[in-house]
XYZ file of C-alpha atoms in Angstrom:
498
model
C -62.932 -82.335 24.862
C -60.517 -80.221 26.877
C -61.566 -77.203 28.942
C -60.169 -74.762 26.388
C -61.962 -76.516 23.512
C -65.313 -76.409 25.339
C -64.795 -72.742 26.202
C -63.919 -71.824 22.625
C -66.858 -73.805 21.252
C -69.246 -71.979 23.602
C -67.766 -68.633 22.611
C -67.958 -69.553 18.927
C -71.653 -70.453 19.184
C -72.322 -67.127 20.887
C -70.465 -65.208 18.148
C -72.415 -67.031 15.424
C -75.730 -66.200 17.128
C -74.763 -62.521 17.445
C -73.759 -62.307 13.797
C -76.984 -63.920 12.599
C -79.171 -61.673 14.746
C -77.248 -58.558 13.746
C -77.614 -59.286 10.040
C -81.314 -60.144 10.269
C -82.141 -56.987 12.258
C -80.975 -54.696 9.465
C -83.621 -55.982 7.074
C -86.195 -53.723 8.772
C -84.337 -50.446 8.177
C -84.740 -48.191 5.162
C -81.706 -47.664 2.923
C -81.039 -44.144 4.210
C -78.774 -42.318 6.626
C -81.682 -41.937 9.057
C -82.293 -45.690 8.858
C -78.602 -46.590 9.369
C -77.850 -43.989 12.073
C -81.204 -43.563 13.883
C -83.163 -46.725 13.032
C -85.823 -44.640 11.277
C -86.596 -43.186 14.736
C -88.588 -46.303 15.616
C -86.859 -48.104 18.521
C -89.282 -49.393 21.165
C -88.862 -49.700 24.940
C -87.257 -53.164 25.008
C -84.515 -52.303 22.524
C -84.038 -48.803 23.988
C -83.561 -50.268 27.471
C -80.923 -52.728 26.364
C -79.222 -50.489 23.826
C -78.630 -47.918 26.593
C -77.846 -50.425 29.331
C -75.732 -52.906 27.402
C -73.907 -50.064 25.663
C -72.431 -49.042 29.019
C -72.152 -52.615 30.378
C -68.853 -53.148 28.578
C -65.747 -55.332 28.736
C -64.768 -53.061 31.594
C -67.633 -54.562 33.631
C -66.290 -58.131 33.408
C -62.606 -57.200 33.749
C -61.979 -53.718 35.171
C -64.798 -53.686 37.739
C -63.886 -56.982 39.492
C -60.255 -55.848 39.223
C -60.946 -52.692 41.181
C -62.996 -54.497 43.807
C -60.078 -56.934 44.143
C -57.376 -54.260 44.411
C -59.156 -51.164 45.766
C -62.200 -52.550 47.543
C -65.212 -50.294 47.953
C -63.633 -47.571 45.805
C -65.146 -49.550 42.928
C -68.591 -48.486 44.155
C -68.036 -45.178 42.355
C -69.474 -46.945 39.307
C -72.772 -47.630 41.062
C -72.814 -44.017 42.216
C -72.498 -42.373 38.835
C -74.401 -45.090 36.991
C -77.472 -44.632 39.173
C -77.725 -40.849 38.802
C -76.024 -40.430 35.438
C -79.221 -40.743 33.398
C -81.139 -38.090 35.349
C -80.008 -35.224 33.060
C -81.157 -37.239 30.057
C -84.717 -37.341 31.398
C -84.879 -33.585 30.785
C -82.465 -33.246 27.853
C -83.393 -36.352 25.861
C -87.026 -35.416 25.050
C -85.977 -31.921 23.971
C -83.286 -33.344 21.708
C -85.755 -35.898 20.318
C -88.301 -33.208 19.380
C -85.629 -31.123 17.679
C -84.285 -34.194 15.882
C -87.684 -34.951 14.385
C -88.268 -31.301 13.463
C -84.860 -30.630 11.897
C -83.576 -34.084 10.903
C -80.703 -34.304 13.396
C -79.115 -37.695 13.927
C -75.980 -36.666 15.858
C -75.226 -34.638 18.956
C -72.976 -32.054 17.293
C -75.518 -31.382 14.517
C -77.937 -30.259 17.203
C -75.483 -27.888 18.914
C -73.874 -26.569 15.743
C -77.215 -25.777 14.085
C -78.492 -23.959 17.179
C -75.418 -21.699 17.249
C -74.864 -21.631 13.461
C -71.249 -22.659 13.993
C -69.374 -25.090 11.806
C -66.456 -24.797 14.228
C -68.529 -26.326 17.038
C -69.464 -29.261 14.809
C -65.840 -29.844 13.871
C -64.489 -29.612 17.415
C -67.182 -31.842 18.906
C -66.616 -34.384 16.144
C -62.872 -34.384 16.782
C -63.215 -34.773 20.557
C -65.909 -37.454 20.174
C -63.858 -39.615 17.834
C -60.695 -39.185 19.932
C -62.642 -40.241 23.040
C -64.211 -43.200 21.249
C -60.883 -44.646 20.092
C -59.549 -45.575 23.575
C -63.009 -46.605 24.804
C -63.429 -48.906 21.804
C -59.871 -50.148 22.348
C -60.897 -51.234 25.868
C -63.577 -53.456 24.343
C -61.219 -54.974 21.792
C -58.501 -55.531 24.357
C -60.985 -57.204 26.686
C -62.286 -59.522 23.961
C -58.780 -60.507 22.888
C -57.650 -61.136 26.433
C -60.670 -63.332 27.207
C -60.115 -65.576 24.193
C -56.393 -65.785 24.880
C -57.026 -66.796 28.496
C -59.726 -69.423 27.979
C -57.810 -70.961 25.053
C -54.699 -71.160 27.262
C -52.744 -69.109 24.728
C -53.848 -70.992 21.607
C -55.678 -67.855 20.391
C -53.350 -64.875 20.938
C -54.837 -61.577 22.041
C -54.362 -59.876 18.666
C -56.162 -62.707 16.864
C -59.008 -62.911 19.375
C -59.719 -59.185 19.071
C -59.531 -59.461 15.285
C -62.050 -62.328 15.128
C -64.580 -60.751 17.500
C -64.484 -57.305 15.959
C -64.501 -58.690 12.449
C -67.958 -60.040 13.351
C -68.980 -56.713 14.932
C -67.838 -54.850 11.840
C -69.866 -57.154 9.591
C -73.230 -56.575 11.253
C -72.650 -52.865 11.929
C -71.823 -52.263 8.259
C -74.847 -54.262 7.170
C -77.509 -53.192 9.657
C -76.492 -49.945 11.366
C -78.211 -49.049 14.625
C -80.854 -51.785 14.283
C -78.132 -54.419 14.219
C -76.571 -52.751 17.250
C -79.918 -52.540 19.059
C -81.100 -56.116 18.621
C -77.701 -57.673 19.305
C -77.451 -55.478 22.425
C -80.802 -56.867 23.581
C -79.600 -60.443 23.148
C -76.204 -59.660 24.672
C -77.713 -57.750 27.579
C -80.034 -60.566 28.634
C -77.217 -63.078 28.308
C -74.617 -61.180 30.326
C -77.078 -60.175 33.081
C -77.914 -63.849 33.608
C -74.265 -64.856 33.550
C -73.112 -62.039 35.858
C -75.515 -63.106 38.593
C -74.744 -66.761 38.039
C -71.001 -66.225 38.459
C -71.506 -63.656 41.231
C -73.283 -66.226 43.387
C -71.365 -69.324 42.271
C -67.753 -68.145 42.689
C -68.023 -66.682 46.250
C -69.818 -69.894 47.204
C -67.088 -72.067 45.745
C -64.178 -70.065 47.185
C -65.601 -68.983 50.564
C -68.785 -70.935 51.186
C -71.079 -67.991 50.399
C -71.310 -64.202 50.409
C -71.548 -63.763 54.180
C -68.424 -65.846 54.965
C -66.586 -63.989 52.176
C -67.270 -60.571 53.715
C -66.497 -61.853 57.211
C -63.099 -63.003 55.957
C -62.480 -59.632 54.309
C -63.424 -57.761 57.485
C -60.926 -59.853 59.452
C -58.031 -59.982 57.010
C -58.346 -56.908 54.744
C -60.600 -54.367 56.491
C -59.073 -51.501 54.470
C -60.836 -52.840 51.363
C -64.195 -52.199 53.033
C -63.367 -48.620 54.066
C -65.003 -45.665 52.330
C -64.138 -44.462 49.744
C -61.630 -47.300 49.521
C -57.873 -47.527 49.810
C -55.576 -49.002 47.234
C -54.122 -52.401 47.961
C -51.421 -51.494 45.453
C -50.427 -48.201 43.890
C -51.627 -44.798 45.071
C -54.609 -44.380 47.404
C -57.711 -42.759 45.969
C -58.406 -39.729 48.139
C -61.960 -38.608 48.948
C -61.457 -35.611 46.624
C -60.404 -37.808 43.736
C -63.198 -40.251 44.468
C -65.867 -37.540 44.647
C -64.680 -35.731 41.528
C -64.520 -39.016 39.601
C -68.168 -39.704 40.511
C -69.187 -36.138 39.589
C -67.397 -36.081 36.227
C -68.638 -39.555 35.324
C -72.231 -38.739 36.343
C -72.320 -35.506 34.339
C -70.471 -37.085 31.431
C -72.595 -40.228 31.377
C -75.286 -39.016 28.975
C -72.854 -36.723 27.192
C -71.407 -39.771 25.475
C -72.467 -39.304 21.844
C -73.439 -42.945 21.300
C -75.812 -42.712 24.280
C -77.119 -39.197 23.624
C -77.825 -40.091 20.006
C -80.410 -42.607 21.159
C -82.692 -39.606 21.741
C -82.941 -39.441 17.951
C -83.732 -43.166 17.690
C -86.602 -43.596 20.165
C -90.097 -44.279 18.856
C -91.590 -41.435 20.918
C -91.023 -39.255 23.990
C -92.853 -41.660 26.287
C -90.539 -44.500 25.288
C -87.509 -42.297 25.885
C -88.638 -41.252 29.368
C -89.508 -44.814 30.363
C -86.056 -45.936 29.262
C -84.435 -43.319 31.487
C -86.602 -44.271 34.467
C -85.828 -47.983 34.049
C -82.129 -47.540 33.334
C -80.869 -47.465 36.975
C -82.015 -51.080 37.344
C -79.058 -51.988 35.150
C -76.768 -51.088 38.056
C -78.172 -54.069 39.962
C -76.398 -56.287 37.468
C -73.006 -54.817 38.386
C -73.236 -55.982 42.012
C -72.348 -59.642 41.368
C -69.228 -58.565 39.472
C -68.095 -56.688 42.572
C -68.703 -59.866 44.585
C -66.388 -61.745 42.221
C -63.590 -59.232 42.767
C -63.931 -59.519 46.538
C -63.981 -63.310 46.258
C -60.541 -63.260 44.654
C -58.850 -61.368 47.498
C -56.164 -63.559 49.043
C -56.067 -66.087 46.198
C -52.732 -67.780 45.597
C -51.208 -67.450 43.129
C -52.316 -63.872 42.517
C -52.994 -62.656 38.972
C -50.356 -60.615 37.171
C -52.758 -57.641 37.017
C -55.902 -56.804 38.947
C -57.916 -56.598 35.682
C -57.296 -60.340 35.245
C -58.922 -61.502 38.493
C -62.157 -62.956 37.068
C -60.578 -65.111 34.326
C -57.755 -65.943 36.752
C -60.261 -67.409 39.237
C -61.963 -69.420 36.513
C -58.728 -70.844 35.180
C -57.194 -71.770 38.560
C -60.128 -72.728 40.830
C -61.131 -76.061 39.289
C -64.265 -74.628 37.666
C -66.270 -76.840 35.249
C -65.333 -76.196 31.589
C -68.883 -75.156 30.704
C -68.731 -72.339 33.296
C -65.499 -71.124 31.707
C -67.146 -71.253 28.287
C -70.160 -69.281 29.502
C -67.843 -66.680 31.002
C -66.117 -66.430 27.635
C -69.433 -65.800 25.890
C -70.601 -63.336 28.561
C -67.412 -61.296 28.478
C -67.569 -61.188 24.676
C -71.190 -60.035 24.957
C -70.138 -57.198 27.271
C -67.348 -56.173 24.908
C -69.418 -56.335 21.740
C -72.503 -54.622 23.164
C -70.445 -51.483 23.783
C -67.990 -51.770 20.914
C -70.610 -51.987 18.180
C -72.424 -48.864 19.440
C -69.174 -46.907 19.661
C -67.962 -47.874 16.200
C -71.373 -47.005 14.736
C -71.538 -43.650 16.536
C -67.940 -42.667 15.770
C -68.459 -43.275 12.043
C -71.747 -41.362 12.049
C -70.128 -38.410 13.798
C -67.058 -38.368 11.573
C -69.142 -38.264 8.396
C -72.163 -36.170 9.393
C -70.432 -33.665 11.665
C -67.179 -33.642 9.722
C -69.137 -32.858 6.568
C -71.037 -30.061 8.314
C -67.783 -28.581 9.665
C -66.317 -28.424 6.164
C -69.544 -27.081 4.663
C -69.980 -30.257 2.636
C -73.355 -31.795 1.860
C -73.041 -35.405 0.798
C -75.347 -37.016 -1.706
C -77.353 -39.843 -0.045
C -75.480 -42.664 -1.800
C -72.097 -41.057 -1.137
C -72.965 -40.537 2.535
C -73.905 -44.196 2.910
C -70.561 -45.261 1.446
C -68.636 -42.808 3.624
C -70.378 -44.042 6.774
C -69.178 -47.558 6.089
C -65.645 -46.480 5.174
C -65.447 -44.423 8.374
C -66.612 -47.430 10.422
C -63.761 -49.508 9.044
C -61.191 -46.762 9.704
C -62.354 -46.260 13.286
C -62.187 -49.990 13.957
C -58.692 -50.284 12.472
C -57.318 -47.391 14.557
C -58.954 -48.691 17.744
C -57.586 -52.185 17.047
C -54.062 -50.802 16.806
C -54.555 -48.896 20.090
C -55.894 -52.040 21.792
C -52.829 -54.058 20.853
C -50.421 -51.283 21.883
C -51.989 -50.226 25.230
C -50.681 -51.850 28.440
C -52.247 -49.756 31.218
C -55.294 -49.984 33.511
C -58.738 -50.263 31.926
C -60.286 -48.141 34.672
C -57.808 -45.286 34.275
C -58.336 -45.319 30.526
C -62.110 -45.174 31.006
C -61.894 -42.264 33.465
C -59.725 -40.337 31.003
C -62.302 -40.610 28.232
C -65.066 -39.393 30.561
C -63.028 -36.246 31.169
C -63.168 -35.478 27.453
C -66.878 -36.030 26.795
C -68.038 -34.247 29.961
C -66.876 -31.039 28.293
C -69.956 -31.238 26.025
C -72.288 -30.644 28.986
C -72.309 -26.797 29.065
C -72.846 -26.543 25.290
C -75.746 -29.019 25.369
C -77.429 -27.351 28.338
C -77.225 -23.956 26.637
C -78.475 -25.442 23.362
C -81.569 -27.006 24.871
C -82.492 -24.534 27.613
C -80.999 -21.090 26.953
C -81.496 -18.498 24.244
C -78.819 -16.059 25.330
C -75.477 -17.718 24.570
C -73.321 -16.847 21.569
C -71.840 -19.510 19.301
C -68.356 -17.966 19.477
C -68.416 -18.077 23.286
C -69.565 -21.693 23.327
C -66.799 -22.705 20.916
C -64.067 -20.880 22.864
C -65.261 -22.404 26.149
C -65.465 -25.881 24.624
C -61.927 -25.672 23.250
C -60.574 -24.217 26.488
C -62.188 -26.862 28.669
C -60.967 -29.692 26.476
C -57.409 -28.362 26.295
C -57.195 -27.879 30.083
C -58.528 -31.399 30.645
C -56.011 -32.837 28.200
C -53.166 -30.931 29.860
C -53.960 -32.321 33.311
C -54.405 -35.833 31.924
C -50.942 -35.684 30.353
C -49.340 -33.939 33.343
C -51.396 -34.718 36.477
C -48.700 -33.248 38.722
C -49.679 -29.773 37.464
C -53.128 -29.986 39.071
C -53.513 -27.523 41.985
C -55.670 -30.088 43.809
C -55.898 -33.870 43.280
C -59.265 -33.941 41.529
C -60.349 -35.363 38.175
C -58.891 -33.510 35.192
C -62.333 -33.169 33.618
C -63.539 -31.117 36.601
C -60.923 -28.459 35.826
C -62.130 -28.294 32.241
C -65.727 -27.781 33.384
C -64.628 -25.066 35.842
C -62.824 -23.202 33.048
C -65.916 -23.376 30.844
C -68.263 -22.134 33.545
C -65.932 -19.270 34.487
C -66.001 -18.106 30.876
C -69.599 -18.892 29.916
C -71.538 -17.506 32.891
C -70.442 -13.861 32.356
C -70.795 -14.304 28.587
C -74.367 -15.561 28.879
C -75.307 -12.735 31.258
C -74.012 -10.170 28.757
C -75.682 -11.783 25.717
C -78.650 -10.019 24.036
C -82.170 -11.504 24.204
C -82.804 -14.434 21.846
C -83.892 -13.849 18.270
C -87.323 -15.053 17.039
C -85.652 -18.071 15.373
C -83.959 -19.087 18.614
C -87.192 -18.666 20.582
C -88.943 -20.932 18.076
C -86.076 -23.433 18.378
C -86.567 -23.558 22.151
C -90.353 -23.825 21.828
C -89.849 -26.812 19.527
C -87.518 -28.368 22.123
C -90.118 -27.861 24.851
C -92.952 -29.235 22.713
C -94.895 -25.943 22.715
C -94.239 -24.817 19.156
C -97.305 -24.039 17.026
C -95.467 -24.839 13.783
C -94.352 -28.393 14.594
C -96.446 -31.319 15.645
C -95.918 -32.223 19.329
C -94.522 -35.698 19.925
C -95.131 -37.891 22.927
């Protein structure tokens, strides 16, 4: 068998295993919206750990991250920076959201905020921003999957067909099993890609340079700028310290604002499981290190890849690597893509139906809601697939743009869970203003007064408006005080969870 045939066979076996596991997992869930969206609020520590970790460990990890290490050096360490601290807010916010979810039946992020402020407008705006942010993020996963299959098949499977095959499988188990299918496939995918990442991260520097130490010695002698902090671009514009710092800040704050991650607060078995997941989560960053090593290992390779994002598959296809290693890379990269893509498609559909219905004042019958959730999943996947085929830019820049959108949820969620003095109208105006300002600076970055992340400007606008508004707000009503007591676990009318 040829190298491409072995690689495709390995990838095909992985896809079959994922499909089987995803379909079998759904047999445990009840036939209800809570079962499909929140797994009947029964996910244990193992699945919670991998559903949070593997959800973020996406196609970007196997393509964009080595690409940035290859082209921008230590600037790529921004991912370790925000990934390590990004879950800290969730340690305090997640348990409060979980208690409120059990008390009031919430399964989405916007339901929580909109109910607290009695604002259908907040639900509608958060749903719109969430879905618009999910589309490009999901497109990254599809594009990555298609590119991997196209590369290892040496063009026999074009990118559009590869993405279609992989996400046809994702769509099948998400439609059938909901969050349980996502959770158990993420566990399988997470274990697989962690093992593969470290295997490749040790093997490839050894093959190309004789080991990690000789690799870094060569870099220090030939390309010392790639080891400078915060990192200088080998091509394109340098990343200034201000841009670097603001990217870390926006990504860290926005990390747990992602709806598909925040919604896991409504899925955990209990508060203890949720807190343990948050405490263990930073260990997932350890598994990104070997992918940085791979990017550094490719520096100086001839011929160079057409784009930095292609460095890992480029090494595998040009460095006389055994076909089985190429096949395992194919499966690992597909695992990274699918473990994020399935969670995003599931969350986007849940948000569109639940929060869209709330915004329009529509209460769906249970059977109708189940049908709409599945229709919405298909629509989201189709739109993201079109975006994946059409987009030609950098995966990292696309990812940073989406973080700028979701970070705008942070002030509203903090006020929802910790403050009784904010008004719903003020929260909605601030949310719209922050999102619009962020979008403006994404579209026209030259308008920024200072070269910092567009999302930081949106947050500054929100804070400038909300702080005076909160200070002028009247004391909370008895209902709001009870809402906050439920969040804190001190309510006398709801059973404490833990």
